[in-house]
Short mmCIF file of N, CA and C in Angstrom, two decimals:
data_model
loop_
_atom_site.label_atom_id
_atom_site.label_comp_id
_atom_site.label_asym_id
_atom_site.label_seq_id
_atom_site.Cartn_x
_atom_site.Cartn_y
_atom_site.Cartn_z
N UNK M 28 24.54 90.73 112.46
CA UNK M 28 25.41 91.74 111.92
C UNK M 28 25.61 92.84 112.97
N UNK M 29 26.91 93.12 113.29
CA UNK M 29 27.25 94.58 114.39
C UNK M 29 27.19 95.77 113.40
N UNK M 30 26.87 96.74 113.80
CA UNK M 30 27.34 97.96 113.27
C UNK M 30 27.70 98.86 114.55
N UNK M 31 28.89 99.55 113.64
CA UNK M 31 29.98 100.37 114.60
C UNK M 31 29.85 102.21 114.61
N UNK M 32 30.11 102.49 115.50
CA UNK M 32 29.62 103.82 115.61
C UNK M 32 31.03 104.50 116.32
N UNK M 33 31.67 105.55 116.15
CA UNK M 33 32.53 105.79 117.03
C UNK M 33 31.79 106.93 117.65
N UNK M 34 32.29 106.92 119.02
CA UNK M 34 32.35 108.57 119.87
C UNK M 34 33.52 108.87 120.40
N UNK M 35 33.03 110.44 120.54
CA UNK M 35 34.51 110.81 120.97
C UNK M 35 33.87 111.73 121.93
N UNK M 36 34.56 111.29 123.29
CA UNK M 36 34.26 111.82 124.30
C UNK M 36 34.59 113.84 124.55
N UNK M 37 33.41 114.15 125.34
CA UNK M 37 33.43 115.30 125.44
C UNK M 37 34.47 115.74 126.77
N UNK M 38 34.93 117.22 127.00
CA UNK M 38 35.19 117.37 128.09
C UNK M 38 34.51 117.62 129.14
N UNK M 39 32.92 118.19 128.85
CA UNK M 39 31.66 118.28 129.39
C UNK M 39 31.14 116.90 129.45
N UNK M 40 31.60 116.10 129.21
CA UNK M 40 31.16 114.90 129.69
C UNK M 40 32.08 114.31 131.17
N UNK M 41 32.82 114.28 131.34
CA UNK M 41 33.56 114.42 132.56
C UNK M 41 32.84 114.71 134.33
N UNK M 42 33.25 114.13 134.70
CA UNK M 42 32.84 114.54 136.11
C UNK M 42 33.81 114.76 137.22
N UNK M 43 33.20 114.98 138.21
CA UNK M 43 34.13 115.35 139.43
C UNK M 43 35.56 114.22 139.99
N UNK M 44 35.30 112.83 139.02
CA UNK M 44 36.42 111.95 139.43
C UNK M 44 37.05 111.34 138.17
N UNK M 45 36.72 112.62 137.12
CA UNK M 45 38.13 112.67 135.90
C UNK M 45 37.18 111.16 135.17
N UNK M 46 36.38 111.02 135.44
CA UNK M 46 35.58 109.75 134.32
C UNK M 46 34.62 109.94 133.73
N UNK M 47 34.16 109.41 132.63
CA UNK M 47 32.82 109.92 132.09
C UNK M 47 31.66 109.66 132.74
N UNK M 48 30.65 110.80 133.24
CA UNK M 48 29.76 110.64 134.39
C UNK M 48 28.58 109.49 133.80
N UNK M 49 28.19 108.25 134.54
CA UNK M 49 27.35 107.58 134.14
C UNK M 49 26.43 107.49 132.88
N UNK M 50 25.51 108.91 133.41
CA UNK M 50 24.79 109.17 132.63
C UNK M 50 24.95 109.55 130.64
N UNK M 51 26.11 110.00 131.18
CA UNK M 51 26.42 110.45 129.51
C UNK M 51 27.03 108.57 128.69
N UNK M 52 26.87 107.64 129.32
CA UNK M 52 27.11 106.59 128.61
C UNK M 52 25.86 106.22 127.67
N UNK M 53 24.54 107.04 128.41
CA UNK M 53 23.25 106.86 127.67
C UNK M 53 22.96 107.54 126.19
N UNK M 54 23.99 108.65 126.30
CA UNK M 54 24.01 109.40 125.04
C UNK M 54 24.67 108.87 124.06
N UNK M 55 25.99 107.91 124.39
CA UNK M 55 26.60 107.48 123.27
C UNK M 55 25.98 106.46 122.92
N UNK M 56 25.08 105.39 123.84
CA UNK M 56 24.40 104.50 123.20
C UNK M 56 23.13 105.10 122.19
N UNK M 57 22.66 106.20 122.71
CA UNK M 57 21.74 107.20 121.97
C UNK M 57 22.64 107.29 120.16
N UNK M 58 23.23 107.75 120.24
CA UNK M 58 24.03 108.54 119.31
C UNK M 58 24.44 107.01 117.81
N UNK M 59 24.83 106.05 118.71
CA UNK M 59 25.10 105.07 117.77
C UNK M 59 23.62 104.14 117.40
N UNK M 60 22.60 104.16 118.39
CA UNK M 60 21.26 103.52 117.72
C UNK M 60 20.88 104.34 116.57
N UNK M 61 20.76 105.86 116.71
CA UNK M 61 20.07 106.86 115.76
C UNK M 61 20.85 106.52 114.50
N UNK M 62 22.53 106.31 114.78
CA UNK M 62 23.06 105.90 113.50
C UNK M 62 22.90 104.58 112.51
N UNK M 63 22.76 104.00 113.89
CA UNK M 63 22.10 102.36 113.28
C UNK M 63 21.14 102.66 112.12
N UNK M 64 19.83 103.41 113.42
CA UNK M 64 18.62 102.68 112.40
C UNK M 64 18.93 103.71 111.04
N UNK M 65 19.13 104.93 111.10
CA UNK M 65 19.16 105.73 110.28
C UNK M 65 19.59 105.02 109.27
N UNK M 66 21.23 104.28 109.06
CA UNK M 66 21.68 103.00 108.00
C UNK M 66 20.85 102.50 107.72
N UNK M 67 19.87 102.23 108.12
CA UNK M 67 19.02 100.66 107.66
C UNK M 67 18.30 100.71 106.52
N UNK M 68 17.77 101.91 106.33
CA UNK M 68 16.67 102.03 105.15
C UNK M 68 17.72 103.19 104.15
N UNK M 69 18.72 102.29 103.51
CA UNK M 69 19.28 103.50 102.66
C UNK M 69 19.49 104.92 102.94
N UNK M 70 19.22 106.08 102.29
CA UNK M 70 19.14 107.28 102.61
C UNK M 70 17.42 107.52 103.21
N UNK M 71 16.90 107.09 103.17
CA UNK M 71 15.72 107.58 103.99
C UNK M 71 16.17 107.95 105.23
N UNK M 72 14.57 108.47 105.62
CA UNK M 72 14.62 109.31 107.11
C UNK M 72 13.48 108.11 107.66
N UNK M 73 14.67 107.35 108.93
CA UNK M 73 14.01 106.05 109.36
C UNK M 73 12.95 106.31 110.32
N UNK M 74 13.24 107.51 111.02
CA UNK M 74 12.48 107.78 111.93
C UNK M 74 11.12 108.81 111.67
N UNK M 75 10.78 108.97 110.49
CA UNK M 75 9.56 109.50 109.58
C UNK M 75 8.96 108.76 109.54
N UNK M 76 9.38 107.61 107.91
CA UNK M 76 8.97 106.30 108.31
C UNK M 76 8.62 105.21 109.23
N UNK M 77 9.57 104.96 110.17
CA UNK M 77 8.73 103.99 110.79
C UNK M 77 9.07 104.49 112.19
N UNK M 78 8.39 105.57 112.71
CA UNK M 78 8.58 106.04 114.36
C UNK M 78 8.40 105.04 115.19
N UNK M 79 9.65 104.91 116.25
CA UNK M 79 9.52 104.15 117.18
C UNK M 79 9.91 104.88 118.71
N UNK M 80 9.73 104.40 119.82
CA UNK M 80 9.90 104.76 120.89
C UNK M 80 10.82 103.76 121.84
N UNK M 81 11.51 104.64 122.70
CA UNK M 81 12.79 103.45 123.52
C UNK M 81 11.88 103.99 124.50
N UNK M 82 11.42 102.00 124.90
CA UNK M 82 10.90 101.76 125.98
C UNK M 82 11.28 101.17 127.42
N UNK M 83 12.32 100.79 127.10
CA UNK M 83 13.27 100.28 128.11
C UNK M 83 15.07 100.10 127.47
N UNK M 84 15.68 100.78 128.91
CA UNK M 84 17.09 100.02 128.39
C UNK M 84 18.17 99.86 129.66
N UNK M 85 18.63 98.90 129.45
CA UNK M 85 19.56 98.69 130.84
C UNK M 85 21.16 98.76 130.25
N UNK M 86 21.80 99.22 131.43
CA UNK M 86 22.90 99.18 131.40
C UNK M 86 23.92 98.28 131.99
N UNK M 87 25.26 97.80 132.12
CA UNK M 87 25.83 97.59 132.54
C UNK M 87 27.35 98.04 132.35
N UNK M 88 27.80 98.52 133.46
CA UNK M 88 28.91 99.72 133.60
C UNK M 88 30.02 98.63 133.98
N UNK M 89 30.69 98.51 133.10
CA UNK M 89 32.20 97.70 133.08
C UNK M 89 33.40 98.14 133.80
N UNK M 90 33.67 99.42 133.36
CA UNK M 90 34.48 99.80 133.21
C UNK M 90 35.25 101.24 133.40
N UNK M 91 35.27 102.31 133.98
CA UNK M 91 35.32 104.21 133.53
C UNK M 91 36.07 104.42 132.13
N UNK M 92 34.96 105.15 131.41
CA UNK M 92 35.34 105.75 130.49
C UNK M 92 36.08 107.20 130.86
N UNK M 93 37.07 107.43 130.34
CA UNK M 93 38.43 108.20 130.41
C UNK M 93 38.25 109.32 128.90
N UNK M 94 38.53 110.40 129.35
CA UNK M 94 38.71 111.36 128.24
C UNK M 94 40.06 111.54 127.70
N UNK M 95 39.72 111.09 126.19
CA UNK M 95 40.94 110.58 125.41
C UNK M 95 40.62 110.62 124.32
N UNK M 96 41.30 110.65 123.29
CA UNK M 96 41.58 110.69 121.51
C UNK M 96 42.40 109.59 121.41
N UNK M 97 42.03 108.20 120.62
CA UNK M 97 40.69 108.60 119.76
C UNK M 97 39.62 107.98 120.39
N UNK M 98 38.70 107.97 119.56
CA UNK M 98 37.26 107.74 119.78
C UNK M 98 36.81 106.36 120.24
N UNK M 99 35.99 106.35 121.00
CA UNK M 99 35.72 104.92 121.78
C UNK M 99 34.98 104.37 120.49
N UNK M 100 34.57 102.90 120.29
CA UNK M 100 33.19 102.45 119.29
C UNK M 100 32.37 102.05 120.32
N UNK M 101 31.05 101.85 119.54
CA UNK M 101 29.61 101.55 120.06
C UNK M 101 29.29 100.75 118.90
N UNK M 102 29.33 99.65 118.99
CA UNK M 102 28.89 98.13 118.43
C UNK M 102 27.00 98.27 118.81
N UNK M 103 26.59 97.68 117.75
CA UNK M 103 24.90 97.97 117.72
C UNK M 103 24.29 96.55 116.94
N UNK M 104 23.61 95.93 117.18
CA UNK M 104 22.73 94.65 116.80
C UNK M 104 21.75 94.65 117.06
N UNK M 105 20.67 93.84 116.27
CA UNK M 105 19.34 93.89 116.62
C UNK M 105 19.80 92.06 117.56
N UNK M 106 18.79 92.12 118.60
CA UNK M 106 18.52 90.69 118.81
C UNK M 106 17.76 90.09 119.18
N UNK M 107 16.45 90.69 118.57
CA UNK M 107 15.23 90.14 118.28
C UNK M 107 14.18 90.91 117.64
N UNK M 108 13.63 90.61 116.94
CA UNK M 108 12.41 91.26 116.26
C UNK M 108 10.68 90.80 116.78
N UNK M 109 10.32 91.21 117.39
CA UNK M 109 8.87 91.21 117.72
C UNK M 109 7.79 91.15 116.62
N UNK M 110 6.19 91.52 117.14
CA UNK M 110 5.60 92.33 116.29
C UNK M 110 5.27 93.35 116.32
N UNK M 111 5.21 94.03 117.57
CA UNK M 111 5.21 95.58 117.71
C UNK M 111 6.70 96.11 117.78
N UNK M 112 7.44 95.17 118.27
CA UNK M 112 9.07 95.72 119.07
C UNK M 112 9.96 95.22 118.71
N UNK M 113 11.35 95.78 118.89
CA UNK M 113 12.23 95.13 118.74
C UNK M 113 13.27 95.24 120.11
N UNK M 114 14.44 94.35 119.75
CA UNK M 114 15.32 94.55 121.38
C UNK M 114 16.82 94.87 120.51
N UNK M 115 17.44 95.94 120.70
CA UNK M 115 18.94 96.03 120.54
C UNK M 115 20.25 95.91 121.38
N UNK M 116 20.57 95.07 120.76
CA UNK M 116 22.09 94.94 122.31
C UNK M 116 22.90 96.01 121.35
N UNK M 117 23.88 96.66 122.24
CA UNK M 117 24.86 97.26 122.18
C UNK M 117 26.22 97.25 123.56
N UNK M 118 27.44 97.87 123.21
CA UNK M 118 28.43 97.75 123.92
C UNK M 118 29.29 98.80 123.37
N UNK M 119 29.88 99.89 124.91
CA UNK M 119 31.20 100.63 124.24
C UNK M 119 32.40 99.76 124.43
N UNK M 120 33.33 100.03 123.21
CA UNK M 120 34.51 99.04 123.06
C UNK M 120 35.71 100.10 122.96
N UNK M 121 36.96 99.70 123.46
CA UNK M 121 37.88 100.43 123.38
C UNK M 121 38.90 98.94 121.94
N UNK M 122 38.81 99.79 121.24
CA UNK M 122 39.72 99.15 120.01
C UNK M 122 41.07 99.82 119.65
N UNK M 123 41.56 100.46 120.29
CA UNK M 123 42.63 101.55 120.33
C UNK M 123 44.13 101.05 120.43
N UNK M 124 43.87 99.70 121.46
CA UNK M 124 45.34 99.00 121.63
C UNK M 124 45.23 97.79 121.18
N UNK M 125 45.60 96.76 121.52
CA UNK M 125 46.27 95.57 121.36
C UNK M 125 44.83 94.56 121.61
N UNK M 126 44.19 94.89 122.53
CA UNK M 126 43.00 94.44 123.25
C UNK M 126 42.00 94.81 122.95
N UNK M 127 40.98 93.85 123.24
CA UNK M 127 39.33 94.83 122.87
C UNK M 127 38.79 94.86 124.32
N UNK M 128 38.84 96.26 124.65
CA UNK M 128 38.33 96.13 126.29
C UNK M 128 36.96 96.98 126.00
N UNK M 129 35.73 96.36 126.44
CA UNK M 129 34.23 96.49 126.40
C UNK M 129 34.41 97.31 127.78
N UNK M 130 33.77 98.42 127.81
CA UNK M 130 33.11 99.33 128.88
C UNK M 130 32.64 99.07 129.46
N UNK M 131 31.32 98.89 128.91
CA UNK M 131 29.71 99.00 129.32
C UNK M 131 29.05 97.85 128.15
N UNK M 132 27.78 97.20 128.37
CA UNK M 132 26.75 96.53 127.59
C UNK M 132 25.23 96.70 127.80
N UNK M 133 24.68 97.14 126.92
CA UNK M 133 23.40 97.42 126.96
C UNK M 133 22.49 96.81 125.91
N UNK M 134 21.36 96.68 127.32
CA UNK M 134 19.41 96.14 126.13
C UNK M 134 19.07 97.46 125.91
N UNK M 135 18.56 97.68 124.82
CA UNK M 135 17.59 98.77 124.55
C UNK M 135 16.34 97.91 123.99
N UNK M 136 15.13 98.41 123.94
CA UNK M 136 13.86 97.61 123.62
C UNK M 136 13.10 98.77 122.70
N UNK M 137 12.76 98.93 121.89
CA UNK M 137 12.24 99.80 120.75
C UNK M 137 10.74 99.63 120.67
N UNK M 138 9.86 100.13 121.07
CA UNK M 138 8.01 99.58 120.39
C UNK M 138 8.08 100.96 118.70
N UNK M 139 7.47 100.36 118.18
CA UNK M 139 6.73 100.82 116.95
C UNK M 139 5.38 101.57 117.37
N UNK M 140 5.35 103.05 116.48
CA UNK M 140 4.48 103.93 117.23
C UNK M 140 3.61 104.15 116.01
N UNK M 141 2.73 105.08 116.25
CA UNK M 141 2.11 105.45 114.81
C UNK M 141 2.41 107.23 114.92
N UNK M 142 3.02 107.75 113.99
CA UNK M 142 3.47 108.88 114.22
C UNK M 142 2.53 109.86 114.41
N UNK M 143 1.29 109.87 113.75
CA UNK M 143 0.32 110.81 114.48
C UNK M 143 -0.47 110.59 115.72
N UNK M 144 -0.84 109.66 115.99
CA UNK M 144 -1.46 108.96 117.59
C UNK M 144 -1.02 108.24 118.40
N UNK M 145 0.60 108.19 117.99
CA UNK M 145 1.78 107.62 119.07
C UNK M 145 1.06 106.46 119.81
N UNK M 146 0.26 105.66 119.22
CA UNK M 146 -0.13 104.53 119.15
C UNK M 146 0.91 103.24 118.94
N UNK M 147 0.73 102.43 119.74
CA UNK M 147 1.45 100.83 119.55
C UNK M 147 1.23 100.44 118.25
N UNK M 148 2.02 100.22 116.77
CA UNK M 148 1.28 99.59 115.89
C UNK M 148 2.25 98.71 115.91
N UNK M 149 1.88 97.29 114.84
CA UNK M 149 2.61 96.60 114.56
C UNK M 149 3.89 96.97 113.32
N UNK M 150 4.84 96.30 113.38
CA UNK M 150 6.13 96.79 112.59
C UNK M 150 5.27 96.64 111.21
N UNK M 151 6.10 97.77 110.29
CA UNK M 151 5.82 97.12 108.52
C UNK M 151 6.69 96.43 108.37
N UNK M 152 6.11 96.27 106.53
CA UNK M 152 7.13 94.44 106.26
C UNK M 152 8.64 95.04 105.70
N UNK M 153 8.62 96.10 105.92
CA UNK M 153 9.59 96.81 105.00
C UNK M 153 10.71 97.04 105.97
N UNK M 154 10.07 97.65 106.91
CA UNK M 154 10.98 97.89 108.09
C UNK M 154 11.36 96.72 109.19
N UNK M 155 10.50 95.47 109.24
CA UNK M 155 10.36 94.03 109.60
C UNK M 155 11.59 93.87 108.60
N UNK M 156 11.79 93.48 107.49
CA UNK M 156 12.74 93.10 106.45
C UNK M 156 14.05 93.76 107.10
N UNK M 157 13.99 94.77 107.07
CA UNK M 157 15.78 95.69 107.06
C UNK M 157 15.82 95.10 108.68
N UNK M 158 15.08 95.00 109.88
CA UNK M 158 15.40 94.49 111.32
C UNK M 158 15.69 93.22 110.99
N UNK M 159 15.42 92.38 110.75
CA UNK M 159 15.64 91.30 110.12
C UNK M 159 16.99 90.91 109.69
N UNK M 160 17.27 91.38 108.67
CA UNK M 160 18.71 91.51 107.67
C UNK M 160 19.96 92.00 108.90
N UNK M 161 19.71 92.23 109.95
CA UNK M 161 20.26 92.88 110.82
C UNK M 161 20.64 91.69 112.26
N UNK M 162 19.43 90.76 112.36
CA UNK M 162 19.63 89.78 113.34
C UNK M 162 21.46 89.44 113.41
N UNK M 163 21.70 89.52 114.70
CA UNK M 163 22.89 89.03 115.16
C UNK M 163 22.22 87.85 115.07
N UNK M 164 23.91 86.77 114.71
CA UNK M 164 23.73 85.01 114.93
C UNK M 164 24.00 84.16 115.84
N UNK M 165 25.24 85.45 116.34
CA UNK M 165 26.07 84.58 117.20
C UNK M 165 26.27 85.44 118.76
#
């Protein structure tokens, strides 16, 4: 299952060659995981419940993002579930014209913490379940 996130680029995001500076591609992937997981468990607060930490994430830069209206999307999947971790692919997509032109594609890798001793624990079955329900197929 994808879930979609839009952003809309800042003008402070911009850099010296009129494109969105690298770094701020990390925020929109930021911005659409928090929305992910936040979805997952109904109205709960996902990150109370089951604190996790981004332990790794790579990028790959497609494309320059351009400051423009409307809003780019950020496509989000789980694609794999561990027992301490999980791995999320994501991608910014321009859906605006005729074409679907992908930006950028990114791993993010998630470990499961214990919120008072930021300890490695293993996932619950609760929060295992909703990552789960989430597996991309294809």
């Amino acid at each position: 299952m994808t879930f979609t996130h839009p952003v809309l680029v800042r003008w402070s995001d911009i850099d010296s060659y009129d494109h969105v500076n690298n770094v701020r591609y990390f925020d929109y992937l930021q911005e659409a995981r928090i929305a992910f997981l936040s979805h997952l468990v109904d109205s709960r607060d996902y990150f109370a419940e089951y604190p996790v930490v981004l332990v790794s994430q790579t990028v790959d830069y497609l494309r320059p993002i351009l400051l423009r209206h409307p809003p780019y999307d950020v496509d989000v999947w789980i694609e794999s579930v561990g027992t301490t971790s999980y791995t999320m692919g994501s991608r910014i997509v321009d859906r605006s014209g005729e074409t679907e032109d992908v930006y950028a594609k990114a791993t993010s890798v998630l470990v499961a913490v214990d919120g008072v001793t930021h300890a490695k624990r293993e996932l619950l079955a609760p929060e295992r379940a909703a990552l789960e329900q989430q597996l991309r197929t294809t």
